[in-house]
Amino acid sequence: MYVSATEFRTNVGKYLDASASEDIYIVKHGRPIAVLSASTNSKERMLDSLVGIGGTLDKDPEELLMERFDDRKVPN
């Protein structure tokens, strides 16, 4: 759903409730400036961004994240 920034400010509670079932795109001057989505959607997006990094999707999300960060070890 797309909504103007003014409309969002006026009815923020309504759009917070709606974000549980669909993404809310906040538009300013005809361009999307933000997306409001349920936290479960954010987890799905995070997992989508990890595809290909861990090799296979047979691993749980925590394992994939740990492997990703192990590759970026900080020097002592």
Coordinates of C-alpha atoms in Angstrom, one line a residue:
M1 CA 0.0 0.0 0.0
Y2 CA 1.3 3.5 -0.9
V3 CA 0.4 6.4 1.4
S4 CA 1.5 10.1 1.4
A5 CA 3.7 11.3 4.2
T6 CA 0.9 13.7 5.3
E7 CA -1.7 10.9 5.4
F8 CA 0.7 8.7 7.3
R9 CA 1.3 11.4 10.0
T10 CA -2.4 12.0 10.3
N11 CA -3.3 8.3 10.7
V12 CA -0.2 6.6 12.0
G13 CA -2.1 4.2 14.2
K14 CA -4.2 2.9 11.3
Y15 CA -1.1 2.3 9.2
L16 CA 0.8 0.6 12.1
D17 CA -2.0 -1.9 12.3
A18 CA -2.1 -2.3 8.6
S19 CA 1.6 -3.0 8.4
A20 CA 1.0 -6.3 10.2
S21 CA -0.5 -7.7 7.0
E22 CA 1.2 -5.7 4.2
D23 CA 4.1 -3.3 3.6
I24 CA 3.2 0.4 3.8
Y25 CA 5.2 2.6 1.4
I26 CA 5.4 6.2 2.6
V27 CA 5.6 8.6 -0.4
K28 CA 6.8 12.2 -0.4
H29 CA 6.6 14.2 -3.6
G30 CA 5.7 11.1 -5.6
R31 CA 8.7 9.0 -4.5
P32 CA 8.8 6.3 -1.8
I33 CA 10.9 7.5 1.1
A34 CA 10.3 4.7 3.7
V35 CA 8.7 1.3 4.1
L36 CA 6.8 0.2 7.2
S37 CA 6.5 -3.6 7.5
A38 CA 5.9 -6.2 10.1
S39 CA 9.0 -7.6 12.0
T40 CA 8.4 -11.0 10.4
N41 CA 8.8 -9.4 7.0
S42 CA 12.1 -7.9 8.1
K43 CA 13.3 -11.4 9.1
E44 CA 12.3 -12.8 5.7
R45 CA 14.1 -9.9 4.0
M46 CA 17.2 -10.6 6.1
L47 CA 17.2 -14.2 5.1
D48 CA 16.7 -13.4 1.4
S49 CA 19.8 -11.2 1.6
L50 CA 21.8 -14.1 3.0
V51 CA 21.0 -16.4 0.1
G52 CA 24.2 -17.6 -1.5
I53 CA 26.5 -16.5 1.4
G54 CA 26.2 -19.7 3.5
G55 CA 26.2 -22.1 0.6
T56 CA 22.9 -23.9 1.2
L57 CA 19.7 -23.0 3.0
D58 CA 19.9 -26.2 5.0
K59 CA 21.3 -24.2 7.9
D60 CA 19.2 -22.2 10.3
P61 CA 19.4 -18.3 10.1
E62 CA 21.7 -18.1 13.2
E63 CA 24.3 -20.4 11.7
L64 CA 24.3 -18.3 8.4
L65 CA 24.8 -15.1 10.4
M66 CA 27.6 -16.5 12.4
E67 CA 29.4 -17.8 9.3
R68 CA 29.0 -14.4 7.7
F69 CA 30.5 -12.6 10.7
D70 CA 33.3 -15.2 11.1
D71 CA 34.6 -14.2 7.7
R72 CA 35.1 -10.6 9.0
K73 CA 37.3 -11.2 12.0
V74 CA 38.8 -8.2 13.6
P75 CA 42.6 -8.2 13.9
N76 CA 43.9 -8.3 17.5

